[in-house]
Coordinates of N, CA and C in Angstrom, one line a residue:
M1 N 0.8 -1.2 0.0 CA 0.0 0.0 0.0 C 0.9 1.2 0.0
L2 N 0.5 2.2 -0.8 CA 1.1 3.5 -0.8 C 0.1 4.6 -0.4
I3 N 0.4 5.4 0.6 CA -0.4 6.5 1.0 C 0.2 7.8 0.5
L4 N -0.6 8.4 -0.4 CA -0.1 9.6 -1.1 C -0.6 10.8 -0.5
L5 N 0.3 11.6 0.1 CA -0.1 12.8 0.8 C 0.1 14.1 0.0
P6 N -0.6 15.1 0.3 CA -0.4 16.4 -0.3 C 0.9 17.1 0.3
P7 N 1.5 18.0 -0.4 CA 2.6 18.7 0.2 C 2.1 19.9 1.0
S8 N 2.9 20.7 1.5 CA 2.5 21.9 2.3 C 3.2 23.1 1.7
E9 N 2.5 24.3 1.8 CA 3.2 25.5 1.4 C 4.3 25.8 2.3
T10 N 4.1 25.6 3.6 CA 5.1 25.9 4.6 C 6.0 24.7 4.7
K11 N 7.3 25.0 4.9 CA 8.3 23.9 5.0 C 9.4 24.3 6.0
A12 N 10.0 23.3 6.6 CA 11.1 23.6 7.5 C 12.3 24.0 6.8
F13 N 13.1 24.9 7.4 CA 14.3 25.3 6.7 C 15.5 24.5 7.3
G14 N 16.6 24.6 6.6 CA 17.8 23.8 7.1 C 17.8 22.4 6.6
G15 N 18.6 21.6 7.3 CA 18.7 20.2 6.9 C 20.0 19.6 7.4
E16 N 20.0 18.3 7.6 CA 21.2 17.6 8.2 C 21.9 16.8 7.1
H17 N 21.4 16.8 5.9 CA 22.0 16.0 4.8 C 22.6 16.9 3.8
P18 N 23.5 16.4 2.9 CA 24.2 17.2 1.9 C 23.2 17.7 0.8
A19 N 23.6 18.5 -0.1 CA 22.8 19.0 -1.2 C 22.1 17.8 -2.0
L20 N 21.1 18.2 -2.7 CA 20.3 17.2 -3.4 C 21.0 16.3 -4.3
D21 N 20.8 15.0 -4.2 CA 21.3 14.0 -5.2 C 20.1 13.4 -5.8
W22 N 19.9 13.7 -7.1 CA 18.7 13.3 -7.8 C 18.6 11.8 -7.8
E23 N 19.7 11.1 -7.8 CA 19.6 9.6 -7.8 C 19.2 9.0 -6.5
S24 N 19.1 9.8 -5.5 CA 18.7 9.3 -4.2 C 17.2 9.3 -4.0
L25 N 16.5 9.9 -5.0 CA 15.0 10.0 -4.9 C 14.3 8.8 -5.4
S26 N 13.2 8.5 -4.8 CA 12.3 7.5 -5.3 C 11.7 7.9 -6.6
F27 N 11.2 6.9 -7.3 CA 10.5 7.2 -8.6 C 11.5 7.9 -9.6
P28 N 12.6 7.3 -9.9 CA 13.6 8.0 -10.7 C 13.2 8.3 -12.1
A29 N 12.1 7.7 -12.6 CA 11.6 8.0 -13.9 C 11.1 9.5 -14.0
L30 N 10.9 10.1 -12.8 CA 10.4 11.5 -12.8 C 11.6 12.5 -12.9
N31 N 12.8 12.0 -12.8 CA 14.0 12.9 -12.6 C 14.1 13.9 -13.8
S32 N 13.9 13.6 -15.0 CA 14.1 14.5 -16.1 C 13.2 15.7 -15.9
T33 N 11.9 15.5 -15.6 CA 11.0 16.6 -15.4 C 11.3 17.4 -14.2
R34 N 11.7 16.7 -13.1 CA 12.1 17.3 -11.9 C 13.2 18.3 -12.1
E35 N 14.3 17.8 -12.8 CA 15.4 18.6 -13.0 C 15.1 19.9 -13.9
A36 N 14.3 19.7 -14.9 CA 13.9 20.8 -15.8 C 13.2 21.9 -15.0
I37 N 12.2 21.5 -14.2 CA 11.5 22.4 -13.4 C 12.4 23.1 -12.4
A38 N 13.3 22.4 -11.7 CA 14.2 23.0 -10.8 C 15.1 24.0 -11.4
R39 N 15.6 23.7 -12.6 CA 16.5 24.6 -13.3 C 15.8 25.9 -13.7
D40 N 14.6 25.7 -14.2 CA 13.8 26.9 -14.6 C 13.5 27.8 -13.4
L41 N 13.2 27.2 -12.3 CA 12.8 27.9 -11.1 C 14.0 28.7 -10.5
S42 N 15.1 28.0 -10.4 CA 16.3 28.6 -9.7 C 16.9 29.7 -10.5
R43 N 16.8 29.7 -11.8 CA 17.4 30.7 -12.6 C 16.5 32.0 -12.9
M44 N 15.3 32.0 -12.3 CA 14.5 33.2 -12.5 C 15.0 34.4 -11.8
D45 N 14.7 35.5 -12.3 CA 15.0 36.8 -11.7 C 14.3 36.8 -10.3
P46 N 14.9 37.2 -9.2 CA 14.3 37.2 -7.9 C 12.9 37.9 -7.9
D47 N 12.9 39.1 -8.4 CA 11.6 39.9 -8.4 C 10.5 39.2 -9.2
E48 N 10.9 38.6 -10.4 CA 10.0 37.9 -11.2 C 9.5 36.7 -10.5
M49 N 10.4 36.0 -9.9 CA 10.0 34.8 -9.1 C 9.0 35.1 -8.0
Q50 N 9.3 36.2 -7.3 CA 8.4 36.6 -6.2 C 7.0 36.8 -6.7
K51 N 6.9 37.5 -7.9 CA 5.6 37.8 -8.5 C 4.9 36.6 -9.0
A52 N 5.7 35.7 -9.7 CA 5.1 34.5 -10.3 C 4.6 33.6 -9.2
L53 N 5.3 33.5 -8.1 CA 4.8 32.6 -7.0 C 3.9 33.3 -6.0
K54 N 3.5 34.6 -6.3 CA 2.6 35.3 -5.5 C 3.0 35.4 -4.1
L55 N 4.2 35.7 -3.8 CA 4.8 35.8 -2.5 C 4.9 37.3 -2.0
S56 N 4.5 37.5 -0.8 CA 4.6 38.8 -0.2 C 6.1 39.1 0.1
A57 N 6.4 40.4 0.5 CA 7.8 40.7 0.8 C 8.2 40.0 2.0
K58 N 7.3 39.6 2.9 CA 7.7 38.9 4.1 C 8.2 37.5 3.8
L59 N 7.9 37.0 2.6 CA 8.3 35.6 2.2 C 9.4 35.6 1.2
R60 N 10.2 36.7 1.2 CA 11.3 36.8 0.3 C 12.3 35.7 0.5
Q61 N 12.4 35.2 1.7 CA 13.4 34.1 1.9 C 13.0 32.8 1.1
E62 N 11.7 32.7 0.7 CA 11.3 31.6 -0.1 C 12.0 31.7 -1.5
V63 N 12.1 32.9 -2.0 CA 12.8 33.2 -3.2 C 14.2 32.8 -3.1
E64 N 14.9 33.2 -2.0 CA 16.3 32.9 -1.8 C 16.5 31.4 -1.7
A65 N 15.5 30.7 -1.1 CA 15.7 29.2 -1.0 C 15.6 28.6 -2.3
N66 N 14.8 29.1 -3.2 CA 14.7 28.6 -4.6 C 16.0 28.8 -5.3
Q67 N 16.6 30.0 -5.1 CA 17.8 30.3 -5.8 C 19.0 29.4 -5.4
E68 N 18.9 28.9 -4.1 CA 19.9 28.1 -3.5 C 19.6 26.6 -3.6
F69 N 18.6 26.3 -4.4 CA 18.0 24.9 -4.4 C 19.1 23.9 -4.6
F70 N 20.0 24.1 -5.5 CA 21.0 23.0 -5.8 C 22.1 22.9 -4.8
S71 N 22.3 23.8 -3.9 CA 23.4 23.8 -3.0 C 23.0 23.7 -1.5
S72 N 21.7 23.9 -1.3 CA 21.3 24.0 0.1 C 21.2 22.5 0.7
P73 N 21.2 22.4 2.1 CA 21.1 21.1 2.7 C 19.8 20.5 2.5
T74 N 19.7 19.2 2.7 CA 18.4 18.5 2.6 C 18.0 17.8 3.9
M75 N 16.8 17.5 3.9 CA 16.2 16.6 5.0 C 15.1 15.7 4.4
S76 N 14.8 14.7 5.2 CA 13.7 13.8 4.7 C 12.4 14.6 4.4
A77 N 11.8 14.2 3.3 CA 10.6 15.0 2.8 C 9.6 15.0 3.9
I78 N 9.4 13.9 4.6 CA 8.3 13.9 5.6 C 8.5 14.9 6.7
H79 N 9.8 15.3 6.9 CA 10.1 16.3 7.9 C 10.2 17.7 7.3
R80 N 10.4 17.8 6.0 CA 10.5 19.1 5.3 C 9.2 19.8 5.3
Y81 N 8.1 19.0 5.0 CA 6.8 19.6 5.0 C 6.2 19.7 6.4
T82 N 5.5 20.9 6.6 CA 5.0 21.1 7.9 C 3.5 21.5 7.8
G83 N 2.9 21.8 8.9 CA 1.5 22.2 8.8 C 0.6 21.2 9.5
V84 N -0.7 21.5 9.4 CA -1.7 20.8 10.2 C -1.7 19.3 9.9
L85 N -1.7 18.9 8.6 CA -1.7 17.5 8.3 C -0.4 16.8 8.8
Y86 N 0.7 17.4 8.7 CA 1.9 16.8 9.2 C 2.0 16.8 10.7
D87 N 1.4 17.7 11.4 CA 1.3 17.7 12.8 C 0.5 16.5 13.3
A88 N -0.7 16.2 12.6 CA -1.5 15.1 12.9 C -0.8 13.8 12.6
L89 N 0.0 13.8 11.5 CA 0.7 12.5 11.1 C 1.7 12.2 12.2
D90 N 2.4 13.2 12.7 CA 3.5 13.0 13.7 C 4.5 12.0 13.3
A91 N 5.1 12.2 12.1 CA 6.0 11.3 11.5 C 7.2 10.9 12.3
A92 N 7.6 11.8 13.3 CA 8.8 11.5 14.1 C 8.6 10.3 15.0
T93 N 7.3 9.9 15.2 CA 7.1 8.7 16.0 C 6.7 7.5 15.2
L94 N 6.8 7.6 13.9 CA 6.5 6.4 13.1 C 7.8 5.6 12.8
N95 N 7.7 4.3 12.7 CA 8.9 3.5 12.4 C 9.1 3.4 10.9
D96 N 10.2 2.7 10.6 CA 10.6 2.7 9.2 C 9.6 2.0 8.3
A97 N 8.9 1.0 8.8 CA 7.9 0.3 8.0 C 6.7 1.2 7.7
A98 N 6.3 2.0 8.7 CA 5.2 2.9 8.5 C 5.6 4.0 7.5
L99 N 6.8 4.5 7.6 CA 7.3 5.6 6.7 C 7.4 5.1 5.3
A100 N 7.7 3.8 5.1 CA 7.8 3.2 3.8 C 6.5 3.2 3.0
R101 N 5.4 3.3 3.7 CA 4.1 3.3 3.1 C 3.7 4.7 2.6
L102 N 4.5 5.7 3.0 CA 4.1 7.1 2.7 C 4.9 7.7 1.6
A103 N 4.2 8.5 0.8 CA 4.8 9.3 -0.3 C 4.1 10.7 -0.3
I104 N 4.7 11.6 -1.0 CA 4.2 13.0 -1.0 C 4.1 13.6 -2.4
G105 N 3.0 14.1 -2.8 CA 2.9 14.7 -4.1 C 3.6 16.1 -4.0
S106 N 4.0 16.6 -5.2 CA 4.8 17.8 -5.2 C 4.8 18.4 -6.7
A107 N 4.6 19.7 -6.8 CA 4.7 20.3 -8.1 C 6.1 20.2 -8.7
L108 N 7.1 20.3 -7.8 CA 8.5 20.2 -8.3 C 9.0 18.8 -8.5
F109 N 8.7 17.9 -7.5 CA 9.2 16.6 -7.6 C 8.3 15.6 -8.1
G110 N 7.0 15.9 -8.3 CA 6.0 15.0 -8.8 C 5.5 14.1 -7.7
V111 N 6.3 13.2 -7.2 CA 6.1 12.4 -6.0 C 7.4 12.0 -5.4
V112 N 7.5 12.1 -4.1 CA 8.7 11.7 -3.4 C 8.4 10.7 -2.3
G113 N 9.3 9.8 -2.0 CA 9.1 8.9 -0.8 C 9.3 9.7 0.5
A114 N 8.7 9.3 1.6 CA 8.8 10.0 2.8 C 10.2 10.3 3.3
T115 N 11.1 9.3 3.1 CA 12.4 9.5 3.6 C 13.4 10.1 2.5
D116 N 12.9 10.4 1.3 CA 13.8 11.0 0.3 C 14.3 12.4 0.8
P117 N 15.6 12.6 0.7 CA 16.2 13.9 1.2 C 16.0 15.0 0.1
I118 N 15.3 16.1 0.5 CA 15.0 17.2 -0.4 C 15.3 18.5 0.2
P119 N 15.7 19.5 -0.6 CA 16.0 20.9 0.0 C 14.7 21.6 0.2
H120 N 14.8 22.8 0.8 CA 13.7 23.7 1.0 C 13.4 24.3 -0.4
Y121 N 12.1 24.5 -0.7 CA 11.7 25.1 -2.0 C 10.3 25.7 -1.9
R122 N 9.9 26.5 -2.8 CA 8.6 27.0 -2.9 C 8.1 26.9 -4.3
L123 N 7.0 26.1 -4.5 CA 6.4 26.0 -5.8 C 5.1 25.2 -5.6
S124 N 4.0 25.7 -6.1 CA 2.7 25.1 -5.9 C 2.2 24.5 -7.2
A125 N 1.1 23.7 -7.1 CA 0.5 23.1 -8.3 C 0.0 24.2 -9.3
S126 N -0.4 25.3 -8.8 CA -1.0 26.4 -9.6 C 0.0 27.3 -10.2
S127 N 1.3 27.1 -9.8 CA 2.4 28.1 -10.3 C 2.7 27.9 -11.8
K128 N 3.1 29.0 -12.4 CA 3.6 28.9 -13.8 C 4.9 29.7 -13.9
I129 N 5.9 29.0 -14.3 CA 7.2 29.6 -14.4 C 7.8 29.4 -15.8
P130 N 8.6 30.4 -16.3 CA 9.1 30.3 -17.7 C 10.1 29.2 -17.9
Q131 N 10.0 28.6 -19.1 CA 11.0 27.7 -19.6 C 12.0 28.5 -20.3
A132 N 13.1 27.8 -20.7 CA 14.2 28.5 -21.4 C 13.7 29.2 -22.7
D133 N 12.7 28.6 -23.3 CA 12.2 29.3 -24.6 C 11.2 30.4 -24.3
G134 N 10.9 30.7 -23.1 CA 10.0 31.8 -22.7 C 8.6 31.4 -22.5
T135 N 8.2 30.2 -22.9 CA 6.9 29.7 -22.7 C 6.6 29.4 -21.2
M136 N 5.4 29.5 -20.8 CA 5.0 29.3 -19.4 C 3.9 28.3 -19.2
P137 N 4.2 27.0 -19.4 CA 3.1 26.0 -19.3 C 2.7 25.8 -17.8
T138 N 1.5 25.3 -17.7 CA 1.1 24.9 -16.3 C 1.9 23.8 -15.8
M139 N 1.8 23.6 -14.5 CA 2.5 22.4 -13.9 C 1.9 21.1 -14.4
K140 N 0.6 21.1 -14.6 CA -0.1 20.0 -15.2 C 0.4 19.6 -16.6
A141 N 0.7 20.7 -17.4 CA 1.2 20.4 -18.7 C 2.6 19.9 -18.7
R142 N 3.4 20.5 -17.7 CA 4.8 20.0 -17.6 C 4.9 18.5 -17.2
W143 N 4.0 18.1 -16.4 CA 4.1 16.7 -15.9 C 3.4 15.8 -16.9
G144 N 2.4 16.3 -17.6 CA 1.8 15.4 -18.6 C 1.3 14.1 -18.0
K145 N 1.6 13.0 -18.6 CA 1.2 11.7 -18.1 C 2.2 11.0 -17.2
T146 N 3.3 11.7 -17.0 CA 4.5 11.0 -16.3 C 4.1 10.5 -14.9
I147 N 3.5 11.3 -14.1 CA 3.2 10.9 -12.7 C 2.2 9.7 -12.8
T148 N 1.2 9.8 -13.6 CA 0.2 8.8 -13.7 C 0.9 7.5 -14.1
E149 N 1.8 7.5 -15.1 CA 2.4 6.3 -15.5 C 3.3 5.7 -14.5
V150 N 4.0 6.5 -13.7 CA 4.9 6.0 -12.7 C 4.1 5.4 -11.5
L151 N 3.1 6.1 -11.1 CA 2.3 5.5 -10.0 C 1.5 4.3 -10.5
G152 N 1.3 4.2 -11.8 CA 0.6 3.0 -12.3 C 1.4 1.7 -12.2
E153 N 2.7 1.9 -12.0 CA 3.6 0.8 -11.8 C 3.7 0.3 -10.3
V154 N 3.1 1.1 -9.4 CA 3.2 0.7 -8.0 C 2.3 -0.5 -7.7
S155 N 2.8 -1.5 -7.1 CA 2.1 -2.7 -6.7 C 1.3 -2.4 -5.4
G156 N 0.1 -3.0 -5.4 CA -0.7 -2.8 -4.2 C -1.6 -1.6 -4.3
L157 N -2.4 -1.4 -3.3 CA -3.4 -0.3 -3.2 C -2.7 1.1 -3.0
I158 N -3.2 2.1 -3.7 CA -2.8 3.5 -3.5 C -4.0 4.2 -2.8
V159 N -3.7 4.9 -1.7 CA -4.7 5.7 -1.1 C -4.3 7.2 -1.3
D160 N -5.0 7.8 -2.2 CA -4.6 9.2 -2.6 C -5.3 10.3 -1.8
L161 N -4.5 10.8 -0.9 CA -5.0 11.9 0.0 C -4.6 13.3 -0.5
R162 N -4.1 13.4 -1.7 CA -3.7 14.7 -2.2 C -4.9 15.6 -2.4
S163 N -4.7 16.9 -2.3 CA -5.7 17.8 -2.7 C -5.9 17.8 -4.2
S164 N -7.1 18.4 -4.6 CA -7.4 18.3 -6.0 C -6.4 18.8 -7.0
G165 N -5.8 19.9 -6.6 CA -4.8 20.6 -7.5 C -3.6 19.6 -7.7
Y166 N -3.2 18.9 -6.7 CA -2.1 17.9 -6.9 C -2.5 16.6 -7.6
Q167 N -3.8 16.3 -7.4 CA -4.3 15.1 -8.1 C -4.3 15.4 -9.6
Q168 N -4.6 16.6 -10.0 CA -4.6 17.0 -11.4 C -3.2 16.9 -12.0
L169 N -2.1 16.9 -11.3 CA -0.8 16.8 -11.8 C -0.5 15.4 -12.3
G170 N -1.3 14.4 -11.8 CA -1.1 13.0 -12.1 C -2.1 12.2 -11.5
K171 N -3.3 12.0 -12.1 CA -4.3 11.1 -11.5 C -3.9 9.7 -11.5
V172 N -4.5 9.0 -10.5 CA -4.1 7.6 -10.3 C -5.4 6.7 -10.4
P173 N -5.7 6.2 -11.6 CA -6.8 5.3 -11.8 C -6.7 4.1 -10.8
G174 N -7.8 3.8 -10.1 CA -7.8 2.7 -9.2 C -7.5 3.1 -7.8
A175 N -7.1 4.3 -7.6 CA -6.7 4.8 -6.2 C -8.0 5.0 -5.4
V176 N -7.9 4.8 -4.1 CA -8.9 5.1 -3.2 C -8.7 6.6 -2.8
T177 N -9.8 7.4 -2.8 CA -9.7 8.8 -2.4 C -10.7 9.0 -1.2
V178 N -10.4 10.1 -0.4 CA -11.2 10.3 0.8 C -11.6 11.8 0.8
R179 N -12.9 12.0 1.1 CA -13.4 13.3 1.4 C -13.9 13.4 2.8
V180 N -13.8 14.6 3.4 CA -14.2 14.7 4.8 C -15.5 15.6 4.8
E181 N -16.5 15.2 5.5 CA -17.7 15.9 5.6 C -18.1 16.1 7.1
A182 N -18.5 17.3 7.5 CA -18.9 17.6 8.8 C -20.4 17.7 9.0
V183 N -20.9 17.1 10.0 CA -22.4 17.1 10.2 C -22.7 18.4 10.9
Q184 N -23.6 19.2 10.3 CA -24.0 20.5 10.9 C -25.1 20.3 12.0
D185 N -25.4 21.4 12.7 CA -26.4 21.3 13.8 C -27.7 20.9 13.3
D186 N -28.1 21.2 12.0 CA -29.4 20.8 11.5 C -29.4 19.4 10.9
G187 N -28.3 18.7 11.0 CA -28.2 17.4 10.4 C -27.6 17.3 9.0
S188 N -27.5 18.4 8.4 CA -27.0 18.4 7.0 C -25.5 18.3 7.1
R189 N -24.9 18.0 5.9 CA -23.4 17.9 5.9 C -22.8 18.9 5.0
K190 N -21.6 19.3 5.4 CA -20.8 20.2 4.6 C -19.4 19.7 4.4
V191 N -18.9 19.8 3.2 CA -17.5 19.3 2.9 C -16.5 20.2 3.7
V192 N -15.7 19.5 4.4 CA -14.7 20.2 5.2 C -13.5 20.6 4.3
S193 N -13.1 21.8 4.3 CA -12.1 22.3 3.4 C -10.7 22.3 4.2
H194 N -10.5 23.3 5.0 CA -9.2 23.4 5.6 C -8.9 22.3 6.6
F195 N -9.9 22.0 7.5 CA -9.6 21.0 8.5 C -9.5 19.6 8.0
N196 N -9.9 19.4 6.7 CA -9.7 18.0 6.2 C -8.3 17.6 6.2
K197 N -7.3 18.5 6.3 CA -5.9 18.2 6.3 C -5.6 17.4 7.7
F198 N -6.2 17.9 8.7 CA -6.0 17.3 10.0 C -6.5 15.9 10.1
Y199 N -7.7 15.7 9.6 CA -8.3 14.3 9.6 C -7.6 13.4 8.6
K200 N -7.1 13.9 7.5 CA -6.4 13.1 6.6 C -5.0 12.7 7.2
G201 N -4.4 13.6 7.9 CA -3.2 13.3 8.6 C -3.4 12.2 9.6
Q202 N -4.5 12.2 10.4 CA -4.8 11.2 11.3 C -5.0 9.8 10.6
L203 N -5.8 9.9 9.5 CA -6.0 8.7 8.7 C -4.7 8.1 8.1
A204 N -3.9 9.0 7.6 CA -2.6 8.5 7.1 C -1.8 7.8 8.1
R205 N -1.7 8.4 9.3 CA -1.0 7.7 10.4 C -1.5 6.4 10.7
L206 N -2.9 6.3 10.8 CA -3.5 5.0 11.1 C -3.2 4.0 10.1
L207 N -3.3 4.3 8.8 CA -3.0 3.3 7.7 C -1.6 3.0 7.7
A208 N -0.7 3.9 7.9 CA 0.7 3.6 7.9 C 1.1 2.6 9.0
Q209 N 0.4 2.6 10.1 CA 0.7 1.7 11.2 C -0.1 0.4 11.2
A210 N -1.0 0.3 10.2 CA -1.9 -0.9 10.2 C -1.1 -2.2 10.1
E211 N -1.5 -3.2 10.9 CA -0.8 -4.4 10.9 C -0.8 -5.1 9.6
S212 N -1.9 -5.1 8.9 CA -2.0 -5.7 7.6 C -2.4 -4.6 6.6
E213 N -1.9 -4.7 5.4 CA -2.2 -3.6 4.4 C -3.6 -3.8 3.8
P214 N -4.4 -2.8 3.8 CA -5.7 -2.9 3.1 C -5.5 -3.2 1.6
E215 N -6.4 -3.9 1.0 CA -6.3 -4.2 -0.4 C -7.3 -3.5 -1.3
D216 N -8.3 -2.8 -0.6 CA -9.3 -2.1 -1.4 C -10.0 -1.1 -0.4
G217 N -10.9 -0.3 -1.0 CA -11.5 0.8 -0.2 C -12.3 0.2 1.0
A218 N -12.9 -0.9 0.8 CA -13.7 -1.5 1.9 C -12.8 -1.8 3.1
Q219 N -11.6 -2.3 2.8 CA -10.7 -2.6 3.9 C -10.1 -1.4 4.6
V220 N -9.9 -0.3 3.8 CA -9.5 0.9 4.3 C -10.5 1.4 5.3
A221 N -11.8 1.4 4.9 CA -12.9 1.8 5.8 C -12.9 1.0 7.1
E222 N -12.6 -0.3 6.9 CA -12.6 -1.2 8.1 C -11.6 -0.8 9.1
V223 N -10.4 -0.5 8.6 CA -9.3 -0.1 9.5 C -9.7 1.2 10.2
A224 N -10.2 2.1 9.5 CA -10.6 3.4 10.1 C -11.7 3.2 11.1
R225 N -12.7 2.4 10.8 CA -13.8 2.2 11.8 C -13.3 1.5 13.0
A226 N -12.4 0.6 12.9 CA -11.8 -0.1 14.0 C -11.1 0.9 15.0
A227 N -10.7 2.0 14.5 CA -10.0 3.0 15.3 C -11.0 4.1 15.8
G228 N -12.3 3.9 15.5 CA -13.3 4.8 16.0 C -13.7 5.9 15.0
M229 N -13.2 5.9 13.8 CA -13.6 6.9 12.8 C -14.9 6.4 12.1
E230 N -15.7 7.4 11.7 CA -16.9 7.1 10.9 C -16.6 7.2 9.5
M231 N -16.7 6.1 8.8 CA -16.2 6.1 7.4 C -17.3 5.4 6.5
E232 N -17.7 6.1 5.4 CA -18.7 5.5 4.5 C -18.0 5.2 3.2
L233 N -18.4 4.0 2.7 CA -18.0 3.6 1.4 C -19.0 3.9 0.3
G234 N -18.7 4.8 -0.5 CA -19.7 5.2 -1.6 C -19.5 4.4 -2.8
E235 N -20.1 4.9 -3.9 CA -19.9 4.3 -5.2 C -18.5 4.5 -5.7
G236 N -18.0 3.6 -6.4 CA -16.6 3.8 -6.9 C -15.6 3.6 -5.9
L237 N -14.6 4.5 -5.9 CA -13.4 4.3 -5.0 C -13.3 5.4 -4.0
E238 N -14.4 6.2 -3.8 CA -14.3 7.3 -2.9 C -14.9 7.0 -1.5
L239 N -14.1 7.2 -0.5 CA -14.6 7.1 0.9 C -15.0 8.5 1.4
T240 N -16.0 8.5 2.4 CA -16.3 9.7 3.0 C -16.1 9.5 4.5
M241 N -15.3 10.4 5.1 CA -15.1 10.4 6.5 C -16.1 11.4 7.1
V242 N -16.9 11.0 8.1 CA -17.9 11.9 8.6 C -17.4 12.3 10.0
V243 N -17.4 13.6 10.2 CA -17.0 14.2 11.5 C -18.1 15.1 12.0
S244 N -18.0 15.4 13.3 CA -18.9 16.4 13.9 C -18.4 17.8 13.6
S245 N -19.3 18.7 13.3 CA -18.8 20.1 13.1 C -18.1 20.6 14.4
A246 N -18.5 20.1 15.5 CA -17.9 20.6 16.8 C -16.4 20.2 16.9
T247 N -16.1 19.1 16.2 CA -14.7 18.6 16.3 C -13.7 19.4 15.5
T248 N -14.3 20.2 14.6 CA -13.4 21.1 13.8 C -13.0 22.4 14.6
V249 N -13.7 22.6 15.6 CA -13.4 23.8 16.4 C -12.2 23.5 17.3
G250 N -11.3 24.4 17.2 CA -10.1 24.2 18.0 C -9.0 23.4 17.4
V251 N -9.2 22.9 16.2 CA -8.2 22.2 15.4 C -7.2 23.3 15.0
K252 N -5.9 23.1 15.3 CA -4.9 24.0 15.0 C -4.7 24.1 13.5
A253 N -4.7 25.4 13.0 CA -4.5 25.6 11.6 C -3.0 25.5 11.3

């Protein structure tokens, strides 16, 4: 089983490992596109980069990080990404077997394994940066079918917890997806947007630690229910996690 997580805009700085070695990354078939995007990003004029990435002046260090992409230290991807999903995942307390089940979607890297060493960078699925010829294709166009083809070679079930923007970079036919809905006071349901990251982080942790690997959506739902989560199996491959609207109050953003 492979649990595919979304990246985060916020990332930890620094790193305990040397500069990026492309050959150390999982899914090496993605390297040519990875390298092309990284080159295009790092050579941009700083002011143009800041504008293209829609960064405020307070986030200027993100521009500097991109410029130093090839020489800056690296750390495991699972610790590079931060935020509410990664807080809920609490990767520092997962063993190697659990980490091996995790991968992370990325506009720059496509997909990386949890323990792949990567540098700090800033680039989102909606970003458009110029190529050497001056054209500015979308990230979806840059990746084409590459991510889909690479993930299609993965054996076992894929649980795709990426947000829609990152799913568009490379859809995974046959993957189980999860949406989070909160029950309102009147009994109706509302799709949870921001706080879905927290619940998906909890689910990812649970699945990563499962004694046996689920083989389909029904078994994913069984694992979640055994841990006290309310999970519905709908048509196709989509699961719905149902939470109380009250439980979204106080969830750290």
